[in-house]
Tab-separated table of C-alpha atoms and ligand atoms in Angstrom:
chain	number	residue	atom	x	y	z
A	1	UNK	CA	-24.526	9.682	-30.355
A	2	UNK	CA	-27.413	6.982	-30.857
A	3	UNK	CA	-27.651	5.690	-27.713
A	4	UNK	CA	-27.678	6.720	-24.365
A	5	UNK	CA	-26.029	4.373	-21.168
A	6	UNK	CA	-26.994	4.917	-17.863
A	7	UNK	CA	-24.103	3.667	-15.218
A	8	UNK	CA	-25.051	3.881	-11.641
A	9	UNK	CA	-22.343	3.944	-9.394
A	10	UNK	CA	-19.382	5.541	-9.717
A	11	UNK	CA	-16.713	2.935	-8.111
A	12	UNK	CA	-14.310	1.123	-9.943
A	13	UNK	CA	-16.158	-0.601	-12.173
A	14	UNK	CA	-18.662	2.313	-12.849
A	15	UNK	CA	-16.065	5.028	-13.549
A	16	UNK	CA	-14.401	2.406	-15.798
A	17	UNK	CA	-17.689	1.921	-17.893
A	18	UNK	CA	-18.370	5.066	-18.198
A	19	UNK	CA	-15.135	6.301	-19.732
A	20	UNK	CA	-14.805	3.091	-21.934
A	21	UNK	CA	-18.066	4.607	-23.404
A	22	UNK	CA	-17.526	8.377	-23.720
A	23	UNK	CA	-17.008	7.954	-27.442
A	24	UNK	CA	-19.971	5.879	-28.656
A	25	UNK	CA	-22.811	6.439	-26.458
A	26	UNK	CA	-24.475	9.263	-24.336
A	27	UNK	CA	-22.876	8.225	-20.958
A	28	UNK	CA	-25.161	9.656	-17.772
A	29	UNK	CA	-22.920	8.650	-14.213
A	30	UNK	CA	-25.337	8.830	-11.858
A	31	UNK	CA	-23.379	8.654	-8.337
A	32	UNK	CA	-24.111	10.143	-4.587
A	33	UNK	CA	-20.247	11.157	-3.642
A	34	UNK	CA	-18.492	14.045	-5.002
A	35	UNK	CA	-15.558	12.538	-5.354
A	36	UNK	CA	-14.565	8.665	-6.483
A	37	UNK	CA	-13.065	6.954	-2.746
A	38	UNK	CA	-10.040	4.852	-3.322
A	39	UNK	CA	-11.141	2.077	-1.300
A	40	UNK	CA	-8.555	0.173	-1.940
A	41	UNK	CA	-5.795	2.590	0.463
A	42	UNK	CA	-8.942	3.571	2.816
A	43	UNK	CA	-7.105	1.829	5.896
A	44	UNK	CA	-3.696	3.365	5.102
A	45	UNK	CA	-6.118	6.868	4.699
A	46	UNK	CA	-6.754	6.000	8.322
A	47	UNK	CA	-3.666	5.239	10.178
A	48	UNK	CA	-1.180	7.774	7.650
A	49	UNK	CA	-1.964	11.476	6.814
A	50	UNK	CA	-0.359	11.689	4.011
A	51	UNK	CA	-2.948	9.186	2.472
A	52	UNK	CA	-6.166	10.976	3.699
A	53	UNK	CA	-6.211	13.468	0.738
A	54	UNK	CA	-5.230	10.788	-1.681
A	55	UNK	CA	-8.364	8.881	-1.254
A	56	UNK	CA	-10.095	11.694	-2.995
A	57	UNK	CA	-10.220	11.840	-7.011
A	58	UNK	CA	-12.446	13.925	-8.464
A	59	UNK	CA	-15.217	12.930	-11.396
A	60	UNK	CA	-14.692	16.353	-13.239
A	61	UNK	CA	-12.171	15.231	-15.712
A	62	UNK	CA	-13.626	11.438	-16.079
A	63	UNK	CA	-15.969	12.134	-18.720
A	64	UNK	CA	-15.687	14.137	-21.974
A	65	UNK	CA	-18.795	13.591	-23.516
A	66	UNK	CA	-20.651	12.138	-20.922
A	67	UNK	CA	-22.012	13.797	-17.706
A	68	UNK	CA	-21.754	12.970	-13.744
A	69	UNK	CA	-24.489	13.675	-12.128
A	70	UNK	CA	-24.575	13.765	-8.614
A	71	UNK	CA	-27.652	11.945	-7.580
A	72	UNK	CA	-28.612	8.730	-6.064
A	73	UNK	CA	-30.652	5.743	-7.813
A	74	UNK	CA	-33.536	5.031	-6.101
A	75	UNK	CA	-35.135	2.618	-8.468
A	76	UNK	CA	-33.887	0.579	-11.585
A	77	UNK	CA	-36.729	-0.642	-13.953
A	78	UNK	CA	-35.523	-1.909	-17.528
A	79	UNK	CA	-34.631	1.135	-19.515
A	80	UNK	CA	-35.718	3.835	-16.660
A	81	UNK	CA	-33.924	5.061	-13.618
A	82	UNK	CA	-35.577	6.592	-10.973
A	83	UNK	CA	-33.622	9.075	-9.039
A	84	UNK	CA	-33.618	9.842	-5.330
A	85	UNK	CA	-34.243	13.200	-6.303
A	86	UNK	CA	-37.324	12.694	-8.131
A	87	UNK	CA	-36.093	12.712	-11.068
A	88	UNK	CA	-36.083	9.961	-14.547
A	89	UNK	CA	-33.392	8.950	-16.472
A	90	UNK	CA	-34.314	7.056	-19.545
A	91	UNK	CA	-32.019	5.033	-20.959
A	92	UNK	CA	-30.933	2.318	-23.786
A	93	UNK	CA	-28.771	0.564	-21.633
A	94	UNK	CA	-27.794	0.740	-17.859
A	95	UNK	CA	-25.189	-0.934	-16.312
A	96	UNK	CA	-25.435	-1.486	-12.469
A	97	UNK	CA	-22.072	-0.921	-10.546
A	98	UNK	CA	-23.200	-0.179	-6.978
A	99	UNK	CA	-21.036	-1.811	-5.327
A	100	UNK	CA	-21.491	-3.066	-1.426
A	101	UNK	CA	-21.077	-1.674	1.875
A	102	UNK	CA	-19.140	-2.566	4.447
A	103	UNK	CA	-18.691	-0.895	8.311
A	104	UNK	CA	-16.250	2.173	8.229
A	105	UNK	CA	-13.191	2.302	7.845
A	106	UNK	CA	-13.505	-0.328	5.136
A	107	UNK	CA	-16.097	2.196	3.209
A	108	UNK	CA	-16.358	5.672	3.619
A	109	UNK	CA	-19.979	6.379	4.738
A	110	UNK	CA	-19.833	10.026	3.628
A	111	UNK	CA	-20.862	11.354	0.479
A	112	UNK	CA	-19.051	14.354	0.331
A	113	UNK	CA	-14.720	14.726	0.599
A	114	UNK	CA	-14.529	17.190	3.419
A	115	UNK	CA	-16.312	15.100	5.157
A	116	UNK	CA	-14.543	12.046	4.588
A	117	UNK	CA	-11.232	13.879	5.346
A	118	UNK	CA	-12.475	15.033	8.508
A	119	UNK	CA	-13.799	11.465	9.605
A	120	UNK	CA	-10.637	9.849	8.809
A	121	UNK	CA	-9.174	12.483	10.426
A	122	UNK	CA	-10.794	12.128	13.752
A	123	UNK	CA	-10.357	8.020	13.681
A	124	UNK	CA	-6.918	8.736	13.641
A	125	UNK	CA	-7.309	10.899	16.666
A	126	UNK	CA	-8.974	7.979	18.340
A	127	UNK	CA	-6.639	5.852	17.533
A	128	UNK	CA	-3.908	7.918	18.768
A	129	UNK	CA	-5.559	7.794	22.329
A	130	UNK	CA	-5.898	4.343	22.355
A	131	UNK	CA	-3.682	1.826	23.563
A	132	UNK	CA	-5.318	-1.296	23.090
A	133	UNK	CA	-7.424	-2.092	19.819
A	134	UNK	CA	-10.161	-4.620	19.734
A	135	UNK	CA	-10.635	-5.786	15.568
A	136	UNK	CA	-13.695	-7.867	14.879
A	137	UNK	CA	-13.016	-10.025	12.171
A	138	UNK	CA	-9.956	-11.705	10.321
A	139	UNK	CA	-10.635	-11.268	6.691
A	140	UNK	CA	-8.835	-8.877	4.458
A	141	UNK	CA	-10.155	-5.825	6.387
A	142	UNK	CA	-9.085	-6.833	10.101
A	143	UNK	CA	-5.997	-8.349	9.313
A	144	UNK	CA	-5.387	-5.269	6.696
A	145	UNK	CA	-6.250	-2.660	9.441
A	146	UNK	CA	-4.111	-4.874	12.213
A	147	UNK	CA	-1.211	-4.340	9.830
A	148	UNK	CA	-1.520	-0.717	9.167
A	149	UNK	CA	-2.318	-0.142	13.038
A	150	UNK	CA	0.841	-1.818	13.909
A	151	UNK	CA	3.445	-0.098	11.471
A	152	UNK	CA	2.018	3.486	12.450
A	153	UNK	CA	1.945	2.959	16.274
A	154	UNK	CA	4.090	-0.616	17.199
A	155	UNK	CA	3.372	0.177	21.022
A	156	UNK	CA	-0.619	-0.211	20.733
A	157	UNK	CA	-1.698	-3.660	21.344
A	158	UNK	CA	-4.057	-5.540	18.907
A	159	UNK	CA	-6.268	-8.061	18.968
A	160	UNK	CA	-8.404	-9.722	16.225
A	161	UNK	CA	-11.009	-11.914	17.268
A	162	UNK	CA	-13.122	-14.158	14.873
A	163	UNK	CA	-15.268	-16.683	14.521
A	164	UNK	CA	-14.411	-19.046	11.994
A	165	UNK	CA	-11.233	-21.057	13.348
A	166	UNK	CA	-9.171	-19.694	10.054
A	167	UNK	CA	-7.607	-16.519	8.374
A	168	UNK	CA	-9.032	-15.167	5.529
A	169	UNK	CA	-11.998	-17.844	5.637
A	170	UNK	CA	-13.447	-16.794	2.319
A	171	UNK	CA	-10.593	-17.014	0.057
A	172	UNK	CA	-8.802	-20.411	-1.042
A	173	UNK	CA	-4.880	-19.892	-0.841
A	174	UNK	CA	-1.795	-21.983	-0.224
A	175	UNK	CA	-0.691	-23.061	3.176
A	176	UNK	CA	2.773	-21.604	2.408
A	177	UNK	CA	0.418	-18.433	2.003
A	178	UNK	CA	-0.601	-18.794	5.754
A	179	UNK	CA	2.147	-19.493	6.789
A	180	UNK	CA	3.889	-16.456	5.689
A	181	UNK	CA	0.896	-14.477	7.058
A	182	UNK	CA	1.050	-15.934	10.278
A	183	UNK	CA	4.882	-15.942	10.887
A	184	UNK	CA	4.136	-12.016	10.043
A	185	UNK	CA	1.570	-11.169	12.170
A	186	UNK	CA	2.924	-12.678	15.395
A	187	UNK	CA	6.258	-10.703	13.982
A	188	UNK	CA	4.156	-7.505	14.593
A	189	UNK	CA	2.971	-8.886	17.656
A	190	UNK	CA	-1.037	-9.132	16.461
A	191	UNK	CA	-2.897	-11.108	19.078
A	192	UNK	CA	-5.388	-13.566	16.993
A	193	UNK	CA	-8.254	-15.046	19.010
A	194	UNK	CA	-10.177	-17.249	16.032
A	195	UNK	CA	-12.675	-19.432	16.836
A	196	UNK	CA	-14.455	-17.407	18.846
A	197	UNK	CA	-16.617	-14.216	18.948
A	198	UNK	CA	-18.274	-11.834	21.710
A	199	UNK	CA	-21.389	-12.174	23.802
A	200	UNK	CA	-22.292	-9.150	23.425
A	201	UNK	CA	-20.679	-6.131	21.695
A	202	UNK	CA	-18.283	-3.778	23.083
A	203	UNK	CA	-20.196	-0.403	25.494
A	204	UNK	CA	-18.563	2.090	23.354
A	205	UNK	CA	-19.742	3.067	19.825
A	206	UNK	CA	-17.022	1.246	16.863
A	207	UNK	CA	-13.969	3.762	16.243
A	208	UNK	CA	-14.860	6.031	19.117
A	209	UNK	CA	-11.868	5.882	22.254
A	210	UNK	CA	-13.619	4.578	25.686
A	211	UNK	CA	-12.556	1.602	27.449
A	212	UNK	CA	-14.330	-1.577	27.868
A	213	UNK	CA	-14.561	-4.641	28.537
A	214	UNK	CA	-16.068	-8.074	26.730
A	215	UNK	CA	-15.892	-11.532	27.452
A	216	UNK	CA	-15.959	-14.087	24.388
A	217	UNK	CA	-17.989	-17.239	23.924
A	218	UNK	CA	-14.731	-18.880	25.389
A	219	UNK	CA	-14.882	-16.896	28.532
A	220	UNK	CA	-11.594	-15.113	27.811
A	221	UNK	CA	-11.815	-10.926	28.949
A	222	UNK	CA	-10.792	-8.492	26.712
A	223	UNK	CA	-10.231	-5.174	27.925
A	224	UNK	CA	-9.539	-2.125	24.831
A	225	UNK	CA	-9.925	1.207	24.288
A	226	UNK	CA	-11.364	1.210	20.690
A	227	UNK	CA	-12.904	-1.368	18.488
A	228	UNK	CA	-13.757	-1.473	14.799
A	229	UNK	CA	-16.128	-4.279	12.801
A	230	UNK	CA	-14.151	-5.664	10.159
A	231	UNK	CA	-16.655	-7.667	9.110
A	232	UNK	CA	-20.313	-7.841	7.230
A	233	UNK	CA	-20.562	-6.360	3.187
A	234	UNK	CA	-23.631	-6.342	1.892
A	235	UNK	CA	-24.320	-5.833	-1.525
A	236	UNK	CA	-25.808	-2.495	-2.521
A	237	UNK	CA	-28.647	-4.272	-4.427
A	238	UNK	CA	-31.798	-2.700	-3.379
A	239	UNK	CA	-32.622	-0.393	-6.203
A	240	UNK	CA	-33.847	-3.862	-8.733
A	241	UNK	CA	-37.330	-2.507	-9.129
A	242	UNK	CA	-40.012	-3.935	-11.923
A	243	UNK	CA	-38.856	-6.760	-14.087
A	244	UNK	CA	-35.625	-6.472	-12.684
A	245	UNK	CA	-35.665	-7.921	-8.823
A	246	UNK	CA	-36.048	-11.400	-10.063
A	247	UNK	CA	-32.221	-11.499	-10.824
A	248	UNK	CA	-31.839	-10.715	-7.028
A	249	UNK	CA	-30.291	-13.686	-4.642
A	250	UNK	CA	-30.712	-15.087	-1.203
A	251	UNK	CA	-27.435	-13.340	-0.492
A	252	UNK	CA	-28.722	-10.031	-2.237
A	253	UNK	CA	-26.559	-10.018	-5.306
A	254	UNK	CA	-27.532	-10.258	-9.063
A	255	UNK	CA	-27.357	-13.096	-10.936
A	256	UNK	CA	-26.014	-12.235	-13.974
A	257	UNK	CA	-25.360	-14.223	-17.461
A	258	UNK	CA	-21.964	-14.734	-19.155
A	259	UNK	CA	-22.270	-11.733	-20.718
A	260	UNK	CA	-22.838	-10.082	-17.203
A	261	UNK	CA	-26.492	-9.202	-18.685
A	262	UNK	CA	-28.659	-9.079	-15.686
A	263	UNK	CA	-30.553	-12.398	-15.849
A	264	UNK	CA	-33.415	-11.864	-17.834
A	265	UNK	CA	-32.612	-8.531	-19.373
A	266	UNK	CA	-31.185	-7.676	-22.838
A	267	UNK	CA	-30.084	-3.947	-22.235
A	268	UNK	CA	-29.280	-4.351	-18.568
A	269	UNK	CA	-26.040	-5.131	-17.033
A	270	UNK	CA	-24.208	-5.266	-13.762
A	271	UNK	CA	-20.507	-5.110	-13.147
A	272	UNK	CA	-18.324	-5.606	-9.716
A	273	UNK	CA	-19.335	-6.084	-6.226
A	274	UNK	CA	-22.734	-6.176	-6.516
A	275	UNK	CA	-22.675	-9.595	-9.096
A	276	UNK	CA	-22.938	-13.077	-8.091
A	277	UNK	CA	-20.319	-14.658	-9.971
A	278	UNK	CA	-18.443	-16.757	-8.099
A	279	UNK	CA	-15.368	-14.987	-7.153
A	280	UNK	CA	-13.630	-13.332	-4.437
A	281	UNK	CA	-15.070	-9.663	-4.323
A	282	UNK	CA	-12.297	-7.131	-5.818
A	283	UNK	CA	-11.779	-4.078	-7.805
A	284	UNK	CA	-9.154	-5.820	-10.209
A	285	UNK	CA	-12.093	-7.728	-11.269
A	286	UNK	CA	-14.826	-5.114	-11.221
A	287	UNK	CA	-12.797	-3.601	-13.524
A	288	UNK	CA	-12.604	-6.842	-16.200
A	289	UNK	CA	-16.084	-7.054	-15.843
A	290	UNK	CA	-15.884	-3.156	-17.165
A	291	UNK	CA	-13.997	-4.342	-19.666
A	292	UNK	CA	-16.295	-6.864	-21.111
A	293	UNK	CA	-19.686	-4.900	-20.244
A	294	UNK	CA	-18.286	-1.761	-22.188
A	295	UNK	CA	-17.137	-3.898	-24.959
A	296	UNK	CA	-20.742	-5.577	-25.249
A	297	UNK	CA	-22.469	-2.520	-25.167
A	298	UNK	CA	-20.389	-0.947	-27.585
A	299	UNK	CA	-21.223	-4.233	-29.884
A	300	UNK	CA	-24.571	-3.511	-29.501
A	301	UNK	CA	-24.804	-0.216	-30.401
A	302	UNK	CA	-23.026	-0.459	-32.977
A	303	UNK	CA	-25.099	-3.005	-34.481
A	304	UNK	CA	-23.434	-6.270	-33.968
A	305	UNK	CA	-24.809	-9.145	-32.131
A	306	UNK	CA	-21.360	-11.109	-31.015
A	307	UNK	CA	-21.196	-10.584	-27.279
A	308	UNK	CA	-17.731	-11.390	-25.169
A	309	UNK	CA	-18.555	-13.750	-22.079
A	310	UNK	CA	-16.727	-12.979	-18.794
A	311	UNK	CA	-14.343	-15.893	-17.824
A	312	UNK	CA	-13.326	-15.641	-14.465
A	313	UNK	CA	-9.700	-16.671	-13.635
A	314	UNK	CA	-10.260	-19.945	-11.710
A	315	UNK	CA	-7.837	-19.261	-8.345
A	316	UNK	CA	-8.158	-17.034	-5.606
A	317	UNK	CA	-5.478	-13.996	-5.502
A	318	UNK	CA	-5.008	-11.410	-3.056
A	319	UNK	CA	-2.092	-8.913	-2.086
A	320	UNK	CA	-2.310	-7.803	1.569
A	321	UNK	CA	-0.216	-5.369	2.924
A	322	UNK	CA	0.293	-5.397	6.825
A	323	UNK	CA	1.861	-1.640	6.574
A	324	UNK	CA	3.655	0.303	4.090
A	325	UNK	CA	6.420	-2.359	4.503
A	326	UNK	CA	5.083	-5.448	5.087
A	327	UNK	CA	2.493	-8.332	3.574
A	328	UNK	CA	1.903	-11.601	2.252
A	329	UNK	CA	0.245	-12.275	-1.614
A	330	UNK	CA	-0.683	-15.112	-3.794
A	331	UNK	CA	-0.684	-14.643	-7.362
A	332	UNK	CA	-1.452	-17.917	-8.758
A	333	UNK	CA	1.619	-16.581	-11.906
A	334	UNK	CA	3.474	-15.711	-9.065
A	335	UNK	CA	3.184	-17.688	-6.162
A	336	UNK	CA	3.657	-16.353	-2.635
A	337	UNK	CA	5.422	-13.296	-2.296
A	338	UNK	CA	6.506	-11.846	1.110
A	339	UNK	CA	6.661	-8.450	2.565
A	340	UNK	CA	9.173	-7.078	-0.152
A	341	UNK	CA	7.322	-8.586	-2.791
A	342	UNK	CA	3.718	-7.168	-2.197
A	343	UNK	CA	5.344	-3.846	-0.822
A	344	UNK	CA	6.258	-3.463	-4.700
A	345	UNK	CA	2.662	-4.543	-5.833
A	346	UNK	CA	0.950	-2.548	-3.126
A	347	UNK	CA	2.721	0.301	-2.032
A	348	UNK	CA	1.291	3.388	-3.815
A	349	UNK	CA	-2.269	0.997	-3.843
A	350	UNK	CA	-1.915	1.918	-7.879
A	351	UNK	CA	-2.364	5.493	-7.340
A	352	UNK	CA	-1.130	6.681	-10.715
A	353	UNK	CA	-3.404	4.357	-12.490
A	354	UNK	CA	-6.437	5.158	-10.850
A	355	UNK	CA	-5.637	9.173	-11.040
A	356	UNK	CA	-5.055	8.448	-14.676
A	357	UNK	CA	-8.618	6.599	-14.984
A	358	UNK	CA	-9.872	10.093	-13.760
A	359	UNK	CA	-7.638	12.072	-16.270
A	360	UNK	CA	-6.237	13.572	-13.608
A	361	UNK	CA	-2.326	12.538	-13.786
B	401	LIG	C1	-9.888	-1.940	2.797
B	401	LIG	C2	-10.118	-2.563	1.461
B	401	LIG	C3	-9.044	-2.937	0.682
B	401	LIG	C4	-9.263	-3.516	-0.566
B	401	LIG	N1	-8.178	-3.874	-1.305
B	401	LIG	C5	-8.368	-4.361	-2.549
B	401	LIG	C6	-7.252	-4.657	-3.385
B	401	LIG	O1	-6.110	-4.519	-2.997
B	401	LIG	N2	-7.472	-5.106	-4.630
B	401	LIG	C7	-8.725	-5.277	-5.118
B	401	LIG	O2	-8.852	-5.680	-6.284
B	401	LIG	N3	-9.816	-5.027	-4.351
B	401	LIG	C8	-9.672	-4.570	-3.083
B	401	LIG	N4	-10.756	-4.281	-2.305
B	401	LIG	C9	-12.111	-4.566	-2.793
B	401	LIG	C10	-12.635	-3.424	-3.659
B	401	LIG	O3	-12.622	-2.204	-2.960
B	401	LIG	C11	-14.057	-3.717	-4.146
B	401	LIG	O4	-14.121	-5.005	-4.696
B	401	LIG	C12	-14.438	-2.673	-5.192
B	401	LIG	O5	-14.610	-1.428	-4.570
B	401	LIG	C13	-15.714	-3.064	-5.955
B	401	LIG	O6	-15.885	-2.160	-6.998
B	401	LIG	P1	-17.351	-1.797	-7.505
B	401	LIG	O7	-17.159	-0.930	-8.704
B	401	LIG	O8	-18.186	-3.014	-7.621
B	401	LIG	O9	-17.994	-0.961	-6.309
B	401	LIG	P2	-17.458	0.334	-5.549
B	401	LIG	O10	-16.064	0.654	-5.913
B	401	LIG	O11	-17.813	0.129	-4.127
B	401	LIG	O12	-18.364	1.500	-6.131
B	401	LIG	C14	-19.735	1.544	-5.958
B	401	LIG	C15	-20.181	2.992	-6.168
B	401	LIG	O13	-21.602	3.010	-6.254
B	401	LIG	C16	-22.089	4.117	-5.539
B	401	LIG	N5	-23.483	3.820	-5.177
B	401	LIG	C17	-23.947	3.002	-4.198
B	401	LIG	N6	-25.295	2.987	-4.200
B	401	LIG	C18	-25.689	3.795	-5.205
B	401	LIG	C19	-26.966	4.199	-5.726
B	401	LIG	N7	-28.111	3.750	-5.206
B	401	LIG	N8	-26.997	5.058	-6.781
B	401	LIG	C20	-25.841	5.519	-7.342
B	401	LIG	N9	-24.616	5.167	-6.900
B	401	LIG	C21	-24.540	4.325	-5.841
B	401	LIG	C22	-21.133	4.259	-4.362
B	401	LIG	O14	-21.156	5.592	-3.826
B	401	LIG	C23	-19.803	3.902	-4.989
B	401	LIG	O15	-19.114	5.033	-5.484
B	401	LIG	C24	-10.578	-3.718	-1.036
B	401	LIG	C25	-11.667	-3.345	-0.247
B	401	LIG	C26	-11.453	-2.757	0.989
B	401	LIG	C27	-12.629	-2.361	1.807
């Protein structure tokens, strides 16, 4: 091999670098977990047992050339890595593909799988206690988790509460699309309260069983027995170091060019989450920016100097289960599809594929 590529971050877009590389470049994985987290089920991991374990794919088979190491970036200059535990990577290219952070459930905050297991484990055990369940936030994540709550326990009452006055606030889809969702959630019997947020947060720690009560700005009480933010990603940006941090945004991700080169940079590139192009936040797409970044870089080190911009695809798309047998999708090819409909997208979350990204089928 002539060159060597550095990918930090071991997520979907990371993992898919990585192996798209295996066969032309030195590929180092630099990544904290043990095990890749299928983000995508992590809700379903919550409220169904049988999903915990899924969650879990190991990086051992990922790679044939190329190594994992399990390590943590600590700072990203333009062909060196600095490790969290001390060490250097030098590279010819890095890719950056770290993702962003949200509160748990929505990501895992444990690095290793036994760990994970036995958190997920335990917020099912709160849940089970419960029988009221304050959500903060109606994006993907509350609405996601109000679902899921609902077809594993239909008894518990939920409530969502958010501030903006719609659904799904950051995404652009059809009002057929709403409607759907709504006629849905009041089918489960979800209690929405948009509009509107706390004045102050709930006593209890989130996803630990004690009851409270809170009052929103509307003066409305709400009295639960757990409470999760569903709310508030960040982007896992703040390893830019020299030459590098310049690319960095109000909103903390990188600016990238159409060639998702980080701006200014020749040899470094960012992928997924953690990019600023303008486009709802998903692993489908972390993945197509994979694509192109792994086809670049193989250009490059190959000798060639033709690089493939990233288009994105123009509309918004999403496909939102509300349980293993319900939820609403738009898919602009496809229009709105109902429960049935994103039940066959979304219920196995893609499993096979993703095991088979990890050689592990
Ligand atoms: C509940 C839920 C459901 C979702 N459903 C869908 C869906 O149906 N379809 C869809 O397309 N998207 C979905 N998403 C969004 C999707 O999960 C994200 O867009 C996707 O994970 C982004 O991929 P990524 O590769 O950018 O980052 P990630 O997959 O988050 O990976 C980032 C990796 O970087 C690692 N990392 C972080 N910091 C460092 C560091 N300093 N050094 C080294 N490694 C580091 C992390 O440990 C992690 O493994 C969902 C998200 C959630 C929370």
């Amino acid at each position: 091999m002539t060159a060597t590529v550095a990918v930090i971050g071991g997520g979907y877009g990371g993992a898919t670098v990585a192996k798209a590389l295996d066969d032309v470049a030195d590929v180092i994985l630099i990544e904290p977990r043990d095990a890749f987290v299928h983000n995508v089920a992590a809700l379903r991991g919550v409220t169904d047992q049988s999903w915990t374990d899924k969650l879990f794919i190991p990086y051992g088979k990922l790679l044939t050339h190329g190594t994992v190491r399990r390590d943590r970036a600590a700072e990203v200059a333009a062909s060196t890595v600095r490790l969290a535990s001390g060490d250097t990577v030098e590279a010819d290219y890095i890719v950056l593909a770290t993702g962003s952070n949200a509160p748990y459930p929505a990501n895992l905050d444990t690095l290793d799988s036994w760990a994970g297991t036995k958190k997920l484990n335990a917020t099912r055990a709160e849940l089970e206690r419960a029988s009221r369940v304050l959500l903060l936030g109606a994006g993907p994540v509350g609405l996601e988790f109000a679902g899921e709550i609902k077809a594993a326990w239909p008894d518990k009452a939920v409530t969502v509460v958010e501030p903006q006055s719609r659904l799904l606030a950051n995404g652009a889809f059809p009002e057929q699309f709403h409607a759907e969702l709504r006629a849905q959630l009041d089918q489960l019997g979800i209690e929405l309260l948009l509009g509107t947020s706390l004045r102050e947060l709930p006593s209890s720690a989130s996803g630990v069983a004690g009851k409270f009560t809170v009052t929103t700005d509307s003066g409305t009480d709400l009295t639960a027995d757990v409470w999760f933010a569903c709310h508030g990603v960040t982007a896992n940006s703040d390893i830019l170091g020299e030459g590098l941090s310049g690319a960095l945004r109000v909103d903390r991700r990188i600016a990238v060019t159409p060639e998702l080169r980080v701006q200014g940079q020749e040899t470094v590139f960012a992928v997924g989450d953690i990019t600023a192009v303008p486009e709802l936040k998903m692993a489908r797409l972390a993945q197509k920016h994979a694509e192109v970044v792994a086809a670049n870089i193989r250009t490059l080190v190959e000798g060639g100097s033709e690089l493939t911009a990233y288009e994105t695809e123009g509309a918004d798309s999403i496909v939102l289960p509300l349980g293993p047998r319900g939820g609403v999708s738009y898919v602009p090819d496809l229009g709105v599809l109902g429960a049935a409909g994103t039940a066959d997208i979304k219920g196995t979350f893609f499993l096979d594929s993703y095991r088979e990204l990890f050689n592990q089928k």
